[in-house]
Amino acid sequence: MSELCYASMSDVAKRLQQKDVSVLEVVQSCLDRIEKTEPVLHALLARNAEGAITKARELDASGPDRSKPLWGVPVTIKDVILTKGLPTTAGSKMLEKFSPPYNAFVTDKLLDAGAVVLAKANMDEFAMGSSTENSAYYPTNNPWNPKKVPGGSSGGSAASVAAGQCFASLGTDTGGSIRQPASFCGCVGLKPTYGRVSRYGVIAYASSLDQVGPLTRSVEDCARVLQVIAGHDERDQTSSPRPVPDYVTGLGRRKGLDGVRLGIPQEFLGEGISSEVREVFEDVRIRAEKEGARISLVSLPHTKAAIATYYILAMAEASSNLARYDGVRFGFRASESRELLDLYVRSRSEGLGEEVRRRIMLGAFVLSSGYYDAYFKRAAQVRRIIRDEFTRVLQECDALLAPVSPVAAWDHGSNANDPLAQYLMDAYTLSLNLAGLPGLSLPAGLGKESGMPIGVQLIGKAFFEEDLLAVGHALERILPSIGNPSM
Ligand code: GLN
């Protein structure tokens, strides 16, 4: 394998600027890696090899541009993010033939920064799932062990980064879909504060929770990608006008973990956590303490209500967002139908997968008159309580330290027929989406039983990504390196 593929993005970006290596060489090494690994991984949907080579030649001909921080850097993009002229399916048969007429805000930002898009990354249909097994096309395999799932819903993004197919990928996180696959595949994933990154051109799942973020192989690379995609966008009304700090320079603002106050939510270490995840987490705690971090247990008493709250709200929003796929205006249309209602029913029944249909039905139910007060309204109230609890504990800490998932990557098929079992696995990730807070997942070790990567999560204050990344950068240095998968 060419060494280049596993170089850090920050190094490669520097070498490209210095013309120490050409864009074509870098792009070609990633394309070779894709050729070699895709027959096993299935991490990618639409590929853009020709477009990438053409772009690489153009960039090499015009020469490095210092104003473009990702000049010549190959990336992949989750297939829920619109890419003009490159098919965007959201992992659904419903959008099989959809080629967007415009780019998402984040796609434009990457291109403006000089990045080269190699492919779209596989995902659970409409970002609903935790294993990428809900993709309408094929499941993605974990580069550490193809019998295991890569996590989800951004499983294709995480697998492509971990396997050295690209230097960074964009994912989306509604209830953990960046952080959990990052943890399962052994890479770094950041879910930014709600409103930090524009959702314009991102196919909606649950709009009050969805957020785009980077998956990379280091915290520094993550800061560099966030720097490019963060910022105000008037086309997303929830986009924040707050100025974007310099995340890369900010990495140096913590000279280590000395004196950093980390709170561990005690509710995240209870029942259901596997012994190998507990062990890795305990090791992280001891290492951090040795480096001078001040660690305390904190309490988020409503954690037990978070899963129910999240799934009620996410399904309600999904049922409304996905109403547009009616067989008339977008995407798939059933070939035989008798009249209009029949066309809607057939198109939605045939074009949408089982999990998506389940969520639309449950979402419509919790919004229906007679049940709205009991479910939707209550969930919205509990969401507020959860947010207030986070705000309270974050007043006394710099960040919270927690596991990402109660288990390491599971075997394909093992949870596939039990949606509730999968929903329960999201216990440690989804509550901060409800609170709108940023969360950073870092690889922390390999599980003793499974041999699979296990991540740890830092949760920060709203819009304090600068400090969250700085603490993550300091923590990363003291965690054991898990290396790269041998494939
Ligand atoms: N697993 C969660 C769900 O299925 C989260 C998915 C996501 O973050 N997009 O809803």
Short mmCIF file of C-alpha atoms and ligand atoms in Angstrom, two decimals:
data_model
loop_
_atom_site.label_atom_id
_atom_site.label_comp_id
_atom_site.label_asym_id
_atom_site.label_seq_id
_atom_site.Cartn_x
_atom_site.Cartn_y
_atom_site.Cartn_z
CA MET A 1 0.00 0.00 0.00
CA SER A 2 1.28 3.44 -0.81
CA GLU A 3 2.36 5.27 2.35
CA LEU A 4 0.65 8.36 1.06
CA CYS A 5 -2.88 7.12 1.79
CA TYR A 6 -2.31 6.97 5.53
CA ALA A 7 -0.39 10.23 5.79
CA SER A 8 -2.19 12.83 7.88
CA MET A 9 -4.36 15.24 5.95
CA SER A 10 -2.52 18.18 7.49
CA ASP A 11 0.85 16.84 6.23
CA VAL A 12 -0.45 16.05 2.79
CA ALA A 13 -2.03 19.50 2.47
CA LYS A 14 1.35 21.02 3.36
CA ARG A 15 3.28 18.80 0.95
CA LEU A 16 0.84 19.66 -1.84
CA GLN A 17 1.33 23.37 -1.20
CA GLN A 18 5.10 22.91 -1.36
CA LYS A 19 4.80 20.89 -4.58
CA ASP A 20 6.60 18.13 -2.79
CA VAL A 21 3.94 15.84 -4.24
CA SER A 22 1.48 16.48 -7.08
CA VAL A 23 -2.29 16.45 -6.74
CA LEU A 24 -2.42 13.72 -9.36
CA GLU A 25 -0.10 11.50 -7.31
CA VAL A 26 -2.18 11.97 -4.17
CA VAL A 27 -5.48 11.45 -5.96
CA GLN A 28 -4.15 8.42 -7.81
CA SER A 29 -2.90 6.82 -4.61
CA CYS A 30 -6.38 7.16 -3.08
CA LEU A 31 -8.03 5.81 -6.24
CA ASP A 32 -5.67 2.82 -6.16
CA ARG A 33 -6.56 2.27 -2.53
CA ILE A 34 -10.26 2.44 -3.43
CA GLU A 35 -9.75 -0.16 -6.19
CA LYS A 36 -7.99 -2.42 -3.74
CA THR A 37 -10.35 -2.09 -0.77
CA GLU A 38 -13.81 -1.55 -2.26
CA PRO A 39 -14.41 -5.17 -3.27
CA VAL A 40 -14.33 -5.95 0.47
CA LEU A 41 -15.60 -2.72 2.03
CA HIS A 42 -18.48 -1.41 -0.12
CA ALA A 43 -18.01 1.96 1.56
CA LEU A 44 -18.86 4.01 -1.53
CA LEU A 45 -21.86 4.68 -3.76
CA ALA A 46 -21.35 6.99 -6.78
CA ARG A 47 -17.67 7.29 -7.66
CA ASN A 48 -16.01 10.21 -9.37
CA ALA A 49 -12.63 8.80 -10.49
CA GLU A 50 -12.60 10.54 -13.86
CA GLY A 51 -13.79 13.84 -12.45
CA ALA A 52 -11.17 13.62 -9.71
CA ILE A 53 -8.34 12.99 -12.17
CA THR A 54 -9.46 15.86 -14.38
CA LYS A 55 -9.64 18.15 -11.35
CA ALA A 56 -6.20 16.97 -10.17
CA ARG A 57 -4.67 17.82 -13.57
CA GLU A 58 -6.30 21.26 -13.50
CA LEU A 59 -5.02 21.96 -10.01
CA ASP A 60 -1.51 20.79 -10.89
CA ALA A 61 -1.55 22.99 -13.99
CA SER A 62 -2.63 26.12 -12.12
CA GLY A 63 -0.31 25.46 -9.16
CA PRO A 64 -0.78 25.61 -5.39
CA ASP A 65 -3.00 28.28 -3.87
CA ARG A 66 -2.16 29.30 -0.30
CA SER A 67 -5.61 30.73 0.24
CA LYS A 68 -7.10 27.23 -0.17
CA PRO A 69 -6.51 25.14 2.95
CA LEU A 70 -7.59 21.81 1.38
CA TRP A 71 -5.92 22.43 -1.97
CA GLY A 72 -5.65 19.04 -3.74
CA VAL A 73 -6.90 16.99 -0.76
CA PRO A 74 -9.06 13.96 -1.71
CA VAL A 75 -12.29 13.57 0.27
CA THR A 76 -15.50 11.54 0.25
CA ILE A 77 -18.94 12.93 1.11
CA LYS A 78 -21.87 11.13 2.74
CA ASP A 79 -24.57 10.51 0.18
CA VAL A 80 -27.13 12.63 2.03
CA ILE A 81 -25.21 15.80 1.07
CA LEU A 82 -25.97 17.28 -2.35
CA THR A 83 -23.19 17.26 -4.95
CA LYS A 84 -24.02 18.93 -8.26
CA GLY A 85 -23.92 16.46 -11.13
CA LEU A 86 -22.83 13.57 -8.89
CA PRO A 87 -25.71 11.25 -7.90
CA THR A 88 -27.03 11.77 -4.37
CA THR A 89 -29.35 9.03 -3.16
CA ALA A 90 -29.45 9.30 0.65
CA GLY A 91 -28.94 5.54 0.51
CA SER A 92 -32.49 5.17 -0.79
CA LYS A 93 -34.04 3.61 -3.84
CA MET A 94 -36.42 6.58 -3.75
CA LEU A 95 -33.59 8.84 -4.98
CA GLU A 96 -31.76 6.28 -7.11
CA LYS A 97 -31.67 8.46 -10.20
CA PHE A 98 -31.35 11.82 -8.48
CA SER A 99 -28.51 14.00 -9.71
CA PRO A 100 -28.70 17.31 -7.83
CA PRO A 101 -28.79 20.56 -9.79
CA TYR A 102 -26.88 22.39 -7.04
CA ASN A 103 -24.35 21.82 -4.25
CA ALA A 104 -24.97 21.81 -0.52
CA PHE A 105 -23.34 24.71 1.35
CA VAL A 106 -20.74 22.31 2.78
CA THR A 107 -19.95 20.84 -0.66
CA ASP A 108 -19.31 24.33 -2.01
CA LYS A 109 -17.13 25.09 1.00
CA LEU A 110 -14.99 21.99 0.41
CA LEU A 111 -14.65 22.75 -3.29
CA ASP A 112 -13.82 26.41 -2.62
CA ALA A 113 -11.10 25.20 -0.26
CA GLY A 114 -9.60 23.15 -3.10
CA ALA A 115 -10.69 19.64 -2.03
CA VAL A 116 -11.12 16.89 -4.65
CA VAL A 117 -14.29 14.79 -4.27
CA LEU A 118 -13.58 11.12 -4.97
CA ALA A 119 -16.93 9.54 -4.20
CA LYS A 120 -20.16 9.57 -2.25
CA ALA A 121 -20.15 7.48 0.91
CA ASN A 122 -22.67 4.75 1.68
CA MET A 123 -25.14 5.25 4.53
CA ASP A 124 -28.29 3.98 6.17
CA GLU A 125 -31.30 5.04 4.13
CA PHE A 126 -32.11 8.69 4.94
CA ALA A 127 -29.57 8.43 7.81
CA MET A 128 -31.88 6.17 9.81
CA GLY A 129 -29.83 3.50 11.49
CA SER A 130 -26.62 2.65 13.32
CA SER A 131 -25.00 0.00 11.11
CA THR A 132 -25.25 1.06 7.44
CA GLU A 133 -27.21 -2.16 6.93
CA ASN A 134 -30.27 -0.05 6.09
CA SER A 135 -28.69 1.20 2.86
CA ALA A 136 -30.98 0.28 -0.05
CA TYR A 137 -27.88 -0.65 -2.08
CA TYR A 138 -25.55 -2.81 0.02
CA PRO A 139 -24.20 -2.89 3.54
CA THR A 140 -20.70 -1.50 4.21
CA ASN A 141 -18.13 -3.66 5.99
CA ASN A 142 -15.82 -2.57 8.77
CA PRO A 143 -12.19 -2.24 7.57
CA TRP A 144 -10.95 -3.81 10.84
CA ASN A 145 -13.04 -6.92 10.25
CA PRO A 146 -15.42 -7.22 7.31
CA LYS A 147 -17.75 -9.48 9.30
CA LYS A 148 -18.57 -6.48 11.48
CA VAL A 149 -20.67 -3.42 10.75
CA PRO A 150 -18.89 -0.05 10.39
CA GLY A 151 -21.56 1.66 12.51
CA GLY A 152 -23.93 4.19 11.05
CA SER A 153 -25.53 5.99 9.62
CA SER A 154 -22.28 7.54 8.27
CA GLY A 155 -20.66 4.07 8.03
CA GLY A 156 -19.37 4.59 4.49
CA SER A 157 -17.65 7.83 5.50
CA ALA A 158 -15.98 6.26 8.55
CA ALA A 159 -14.91 3.13 6.66
CA SER A 160 -13.46 5.18 3.78
CA VAL A 161 -11.40 7.34 6.16
CA ALA A 162 -10.23 4.38 8.26
CA ALA A 163 -9.26 2.36 5.19
CA GLY A 164 -7.16 5.17 3.71
CA GLN A 165 -9.42 5.73 0.70
CA CYS A 166 -9.43 9.48 1.42
CA PHE A 167 -8.07 11.97 3.95
CA ALA A 168 -11.38 13.20 5.30
CA SER A 169 -15.07 12.68 4.84
CA LEU A 170 -18.22 14.59 5.72
CA GLY A 171 -20.95 12.83 7.64
CA THR A 172 -24.16 13.89 9.34
CA ASP A 173 -25.15 13.27 12.93
CA THR A 174 -28.76 13.35 14.11
CA GLY A 175 -28.35 11.05 17.10
CA GLY A 176 -24.77 9.80 16.82
CA SER A 177 -24.22 9.04 13.14
CA ILE A 178 -20.79 10.67 12.98
CA ARG A 179 -19.44 9.75 16.41
CA GLN A 180 -20.57 6.11 16.56
CA PRO A 181 -19.17 5.01 13.16
CA ALA A 182 -15.97 6.96 13.95
CA SER A 183 -15.73 4.93 17.16
CA PHE A 184 -16.49 1.61 15.39
CA CYS A 185 -13.90 2.23 12.65
CA GLY A 186 -11.21 3.88 14.79
CA CYS A 187 -11.30 7.43 13.47
CA VAL A 188 -12.06 10.90 14.77
CA GLY A 189 -15.57 12.31 14.33
CA LEU A 190 -17.07 15.64 15.33
CA LYS A 191 -20.71 16.59 15.60
CA PRO A 192 -20.63 20.39 15.78
CA THR A 193 -23.05 22.55 17.77
CA TYR A 194 -26.48 22.74 16.15
CA GLY A 195 -26.37 25.80 13.87
CA ARG A 196 -22.57 25.91 13.49
CA VAL A 197 -22.63 24.26 10.04
CA SER A 198 -25.30 25.03 7.44
CA ARG A 199 -27.79 22.29 6.55
CA TYR A 200 -28.55 23.89 3.18
CA GLY A 201 -28.53 21.12 0.59
CA VAL A 202 -28.43 18.34 3.16
CA ILE A 203 -31.33 15.92 2.70
CA ALA A 204 -33.33 16.26 5.90
CA TYR A 205 -33.98 13.49 8.40
CA ALA A 206 -34.87 15.33 11.62
CA SER A 207 -34.20 19.00 11.02
CA SER A 208 -33.95 20.13 14.65
CA LEU A 209 -31.22 17.53 15.30
CA ASP A 210 -29.29 17.08 12.02
CA GLN A 211 -25.78 18.51 11.80
CA VAL A 212 -22.92 17.99 9.33
CA GLY A 213 -19.41 17.30 10.59
CA PRO A 214 -15.98 15.88 9.70
CA LEU A 215 -14.59 12.35 9.99
CA THR A 216 -10.79 12.26 9.90
CA ARG A 217 -7.79 10.37 11.27
CA SER A 218 -6.68 13.05 13.75
CA VAL A 219 -8.07 15.92 15.78
CA GLU A 220 -5.91 18.40 13.89
CA ASP A 221 -7.36 17.20 10.56
CA CYS A 222 -10.82 17.49 12.08
CA ALA A 223 -10.17 21.11 13.11
CA ARG A 224 -8.98 21.92 9.58
CA VAL A 225 -12.12 20.52 7.99
CA LEU A 226 -14.43 22.22 10.51
CA GLN A 227 -12.64 25.50 9.77
CA VAL A 228 -13.69 25.14 6.14
CA ILE A 229 -17.32 24.10 6.60
CA ALA A 230 -18.36 26.21 9.63
CA GLY A 231 -19.99 29.58 9.23
CA HIS A 232 -23.16 31.52 8.66
CA ASP A 233 -25.43 30.77 5.72
CA GLU A 234 -28.57 32.80 5.21
CA ARG A 235 -30.19 29.92 3.31
CA ASP A 236 -30.38 27.89 6.54
CA GLN A 237 -32.49 29.79 9.03
CA THR A 238 -31.00 27.89 11.96
CA SER A 239 -27.44 28.73 10.89
CA SER A 240 -25.66 30.80 13.53
CA PRO A 241 -24.23 34.23 12.69
CA ARG A 242 -21.53 33.84 15.38
CA PRO A 243 -18.04 34.43 14.03
CA VAL A 244 -15.99 31.29 13.40
CA PRO A 245 -12.88 31.13 15.59
CA ASP A 246 -9.53 29.87 14.34
CA TYR A 247 -9.85 26.21 15.31
CA VAL A 248 -6.41 25.21 14.06
CA THR A 249 -4.52 27.85 16.06
CA GLY A 250 -6.89 27.09 18.94
CA LEU A 251 -5.53 23.55 19.17
CA GLY A 252 -2.53 24.98 21.00
CA ARG A 253 -4.56 26.80 23.64
CA ARG A 254 -4.40 23.85 26.06
CA LYS A 255 -0.88 22.84 26.84
CA GLY A 256 -2.01 19.38 27.97
CA LEU A 257 -4.74 18.18 30.28
CA ASP A 258 -3.33 19.75 33.43
CA GLY A 259 -6.17 21.39 35.34
CA VAL A 260 -8.79 20.55 32.70
CA ARG A 261 -12.08 19.80 34.47
CA LEU A 262 -13.74 16.73 33.00
CA GLY A 263 -17.13 15.49 34.18
CA ILE A 264 -18.15 11.87 33.70
CA PRO A 265 -21.94 11.46 33.50
CA GLN A 266 -22.56 8.58 35.88
CA GLU A 267 -25.71 7.52 34.01
CA PHE A 268 -23.52 6.66 30.97
CA LEU A 269 -21.66 3.91 32.82
CA GLY A 270 -24.58 1.90 34.12
CA GLU A 271 -26.40 -1.13 32.90
CA GLY A 272 -25.86 -2.29 29.32
CA ILE A 273 -22.24 -1.24 28.83
CA SER A 274 -19.97 -4.07 27.71
CA SER A 275 -16.96 -4.99 29.79
CA GLU A 276 -14.48 -4.15 27.02
CA VAL A 277 -15.95 -0.66 26.55
CA ARG A 278 -15.88 -0.15 30.31
CA GLU A 279 -12.23 -1.25 30.41
CA VAL A 280 -11.13 1.10 27.62
CA PHE A 281 -13.03 3.94 29.24
CA GLU A 282 -11.45 3.26 32.62
CA ASP A 283 -8.01 3.29 30.98
CA VAL A 284 -8.77 6.70 29.42
CA ARG A 285 -9.88 8.04 32.79
CA ILE A 286 -6.68 6.87 34.50
CA ARG A 287 -4.46 8.30 31.76
CA ALA A 288 -6.26 11.65 31.85
CA GLU A 289 -6.02 11.83 35.63
CA LYS A 290 -2.28 11.09 35.50
CA GLU A 291 -1.87 14.03 33.13
CA GLY A 292 -3.47 16.30 35.68
CA ALA A 293 -7.10 16.38 34.49
CA ARG A 294 -9.54 17.05 37.35
CA ILE A 295 -12.17 14.39 36.95
CA SER A 296 -15.49 14.28 38.74
CA LEU A 297 -18.71 12.31 38.42
CA VAL A 298 -21.68 14.37 37.34
CA SER A 299 -25.33 13.46 37.02
CA LEU A 300 -27.72 13.81 34.08
CA PRO A 301 -30.79 12.23 35.67
CA HIS A 302 -33.01 12.37 32.57
CA THR A 303 -30.61 10.28 30.48
CA LYS A 304 -33.01 7.38 30.89
CA ALA A 305 -35.69 9.33 29.04
CA ALA A 306 -33.38 10.44 26.21
CA ILE A 307 -33.86 7.46 23.89
CA ALA A 308 -37.65 7.66 23.97
CA THR A 309 -37.55 11.45 23.65
CA TYR A 310 -35.18 11.33 20.70
CA TYR A 311 -37.04 8.65 18.78
CA ILE A 312 -40.42 10.38 19.23
CA LEU A 313 -39.06 13.71 18.00
CA ALA A 314 -36.84 12.29 15.23
CA MET A 315 -39.63 10.12 13.83
CA ALA A 316 -42.14 12.97 14.00
CA GLU A 317 -39.80 15.26 12.09
CA ALA A 318 -38.92 12.49 9.63
CA SER A 319 -42.58 11.79 8.88
CA SER A 320 -43.00 15.41 7.92
CA ASN A 321 -39.67 15.81 6.05
CA LEU A 322 -40.17 12.65 4.01
CA ALA A 323 -43.72 13.56 2.96
CA ARG A 324 -42.19 15.19 -0.14
CA TYR A 325 -41.26 11.78 -1.60
CA ASP A 326 -44.66 11.19 -3.10
CA GLY A 327 -43.75 9.69 -6.46
CA VAL A 328 -44.77 12.92 -8.20
CA ARG A 329 -42.21 15.60 -7.40
CA PHE A 330 -39.09 13.64 -6.46
CA GLY A 331 -37.45 10.40 -7.39
CA PHE A 332 -38.98 6.99 -7.68
CA ARG A 333 -42.47 6.49 -9.11
CA ALA A 334 -44.30 3.15 -9.04
CA SER A 335 -44.96 1.95 -12.55
CA GLU A 336 -48.51 0.73 -12.10
CA SER A 337 -51.12 2.73 -10.30
CA ARG A 338 -54.83 3.18 -10.67
CA GLU A 339 -55.34 6.70 -9.32
CA LEU A 340 -53.50 9.41 -7.40
CA LEU A 341 -53.76 7.97 -3.89
CA ASP A 342 -52.71 4.58 -5.20
CA LEU A 343 -49.70 6.23 -6.88
CA TYR A 344 -48.62 7.77 -3.56
CA VAL A 345 -49.06 4.53 -1.66
CA ARG A 346 -47.29 2.35 -4.20
CA SER A 347 -44.42 4.77 -4.80
CA ARG A 348 -43.75 5.16 -1.09
CA SER A 349 -44.18 1.45 -0.36
CA GLU A 350 -41.85 0.38 -3.14
CA GLY A 351 -39.36 3.26 -3.00
CA LEU A 352 -38.75 3.40 0.76
CA GLY A 353 -37.18 0.68 2.88
CA GLU A 354 -38.67 -1.02 5.91
CA GLU A 355 -36.98 1.08 8.61
CA VAL A 356 -37.89 4.34 6.88
CA ARG A 357 -41.53 3.26 6.52
CA ARG A 358 -41.65 2.21 10.17
CA ARG A 359 -40.41 5.63 11.25
CA ILE A 360 -42.80 7.53 9.00
CA MET A 361 -45.73 5.58 10.45
CA LEU A 362 -44.62 6.02 14.06
CA GLY A 363 -43.89 9.68 13.41
CA ALA A 364 -47.34 10.26 11.95
CA PHE A 365 -48.82 8.47 14.94
CA VAL A 366 -47.10 10.62 17.59
CA LEU A 367 -48.23 13.75 15.75
CA SER A 368 -51.82 12.63 15.28
CA SER A 369 -54.63 14.35 17.12
CA GLY A 370 -55.35 12.51 20.35
CA TYR A 371 -51.73 11.37 20.70
CA TYR A 372 -49.89 14.62 20.07
CA ASP A 373 -50.07 15.79 23.69
CA ALA A 374 -49.13 12.41 25.10
CA TYR A 375 -46.10 11.88 22.87
CA PHE A 376 -44.82 14.78 20.79
CA LYS A 377 -45.58 17.58 23.22
CA ARG A 378 -44.24 15.63 26.19
CA ALA A 379 -41.06 14.71 24.31
CA ALA A 380 -40.51 18.37 23.44
CA GLN A 381 -40.85 19.23 27.14
CA VAL A 382 -38.44 16.48 28.23
CA ARG A 383 -35.98 17.65 25.60
CA ARG A 384 -35.87 21.01 27.33
CA ILE A 385 -35.18 19.35 30.69
CA ILE A 386 -32.34 17.31 29.13
CA ARG A 387 -30.83 20.45 27.66
CA ASP A 388 -31.02 22.29 30.97
CA GLU A 389 -29.30 19.39 32.75
CA PHE A 390 -26.38 19.54 30.31
CA THR A 391 -26.13 23.32 30.70
CA ARG A 392 -26.01 22.93 34.47
CA VAL A 393 -23.26 20.29 34.55
CA LEU A 394 -21.22 22.07 31.88
CA GLN A 395 -21.06 25.14 34.12
CA GLU A 396 -18.79 23.21 36.44
CA CYS A 397 -16.66 21.39 33.84
CA ASP A 398 -14.69 22.22 30.72
CA ALA A 399 -16.06 19.14 28.97
CA LEU A 400 -17.80 15.86 29.69
CA LEU A 401 -16.00 12.57 29.10
CA ALA A 402 -18.10 9.56 28.12
CA PRO A 403 -18.13 6.37 26.10
CA VAL A 404 -19.53 6.66 22.54
CA SER A 405 -21.41 3.38 22.35
CA PRO A 406 -22.05 0.72 24.98
CA VAL A 407 -20.55 -1.90 22.64
CA ALA A 408 -17.90 -2.20 19.92
CA ALA A 409 -18.91 -2.94 16.30
CA TRP A 410 -21.27 -5.90 16.15
CA ASP A 411 -21.54 -8.72 13.62
CA HIS A 412 -23.55 -8.11 10.48
CA GLY A 413 -27.11 -9.26 10.92
CA SER A 414 -26.98 -9.59 14.69
CA ASN A 415 -29.26 -6.63 15.45
CA ALA A 416 -30.85 -6.31 12.06
CA ASN A 417 -34.25 -7.75 13.01
CA ASP A 418 -34.57 -5.96 16.29
CA PRO A 419 -34.94 -2.21 15.74
CA LEU A 420 -35.48 -1.52 19.42
CA ALA A 421 -32.19 -3.22 20.35
CA GLN A 422 -30.44 -0.91 17.88
CA TYR A 423 -32.22 2.19 19.20
CA LEU A 424 -30.97 1.35 22.70
CA MET A 425 -27.36 1.38 21.46
CA ASP A 426 -27.63 5.14 20.84
CA ALA A 427 -27.94 5.90 24.55
CA TYR A 428 -24.68 7.88 24.87
CA THR A 429 -24.78 9.84 21.65
CA LEU A 430 -28.29 11.09 21.07
CA SER A 431 -28.86 13.15 24.21
CA LEU A 432 -26.42 15.81 23.10
CA ASN A 433 -28.23 16.19 19.80
CA LEU A 434 -31.34 16.89 21.87
CA ALA A 435 -29.32 19.53 23.73
CA GLY A 436 -27.74 20.90 20.51
CA LEU A 437 -24.20 20.45 21.92
CA PRO A 438 -20.95 19.51 20.16
CA GLY A 439 -19.44 16.05 20.63
CA LEU A 440 -16.04 14.72 19.57
CA SER A 441 -15.29 11.01 19.26
CA LEU A 442 -11.67 9.80 19.45
CA PRO A 443 -10.20 6.31 19.11
CA ALA A 444 -9.16 5.14 22.57
CA GLY A 445 -8.11 1.52 22.19
CA LEU A 446 -8.98 -1.92 20.87
CA GLY A 447 -11.49 -4.08 22.73
CA LYS A 448 -9.97 -7.09 24.50
CA GLU A 449 -12.73 -9.45 23.35
CA SER A 450 -13.69 -8.16 19.93
CA GLY A 451 -10.32 -6.71 18.83
CA MET A 452 -12.33 -3.81 17.39
CA PRO A 453 -11.69 -0.07 17.87
CA ILE A 454 -13.46 1.60 20.78
CA GLY A 455 -13.87 5.36 21.01
CA VAL A 456 -14.30 7.88 23.76
CA GLN A 457 -16.38 11.03 23.53
CA LEU A 458 -15.85 14.59 24.71
CA ILE A 459 -18.94 16.78 25.00
CA GLY A 460 -18.54 20.55 25.08
CA LYS A 461 -20.46 23.76 25.58
CA ALA A 462 -22.51 25.11 22.70
CA PHE A 463 -20.26 26.92 20.16
CA PHE A 464 -17.10 26.08 22.11
CA GLU A 465 -15.70 23.73 19.47
CA GLU A 466 -12.43 25.61 19.74
CA ASP A 467 -11.94 24.44 23.31
CA LEU A 468 -13.45 21.01 22.70
CA LEU A 469 -10.92 20.39 19.91
CA ALA A 470 -8.08 21.72 22.08
CA VAL A 471 -9.00 19.32 24.90
CA GLY A 472 -9.42 16.53 22.31
CA HIS A 473 -5.99 17.31 20.88
CA ALA A 474 -4.43 17.07 24.35
CA LEU A 475 -6.30 13.84 25.11
CA GLU A 476 -5.37 12.29 21.76
CA ARG A 477 -1.67 12.58 22.65
CA ILE A 478 -2.00 10.42 25.74
CA LEU A 479 -4.27 7.73 24.26
CA PRO A 480 -2.73 4.55 22.86
CA SER A 481 -2.38 4.58 19.08
CA ILE A 482 -4.51 1.84 17.51
CA GLY A 483 -2.74 2.05 14.14
CA ASN A 484 -4.53 1.31 10.88
CA PRO A 485 -6.56 -1.71 9.82
CA SER A 486 -4.50 -4.29 7.93
CA MET A 487 -6.28 -4.50 4.63
N1 GLN B 1 -29.04 5.75 15.07
C1 GLN B 1 -29.79 6.94 15.18
C2 GLN B 1 -31.05 6.85 14.35
O1 GLN B 1 -31.23 5.87 13.74
C3 GLN B 1 -28.98 8.12 14.75
C4 GLN B 1 -28.89 8.30 13.29
C5 GLN B 1 -28.24 9.58 12.90
O2 GLN B 1 -27.55 10.22 13.68
N2 GLN B 1 -28.49 9.99 11.67
O3 GLN B 1 -31.84 7.72 14.32
#
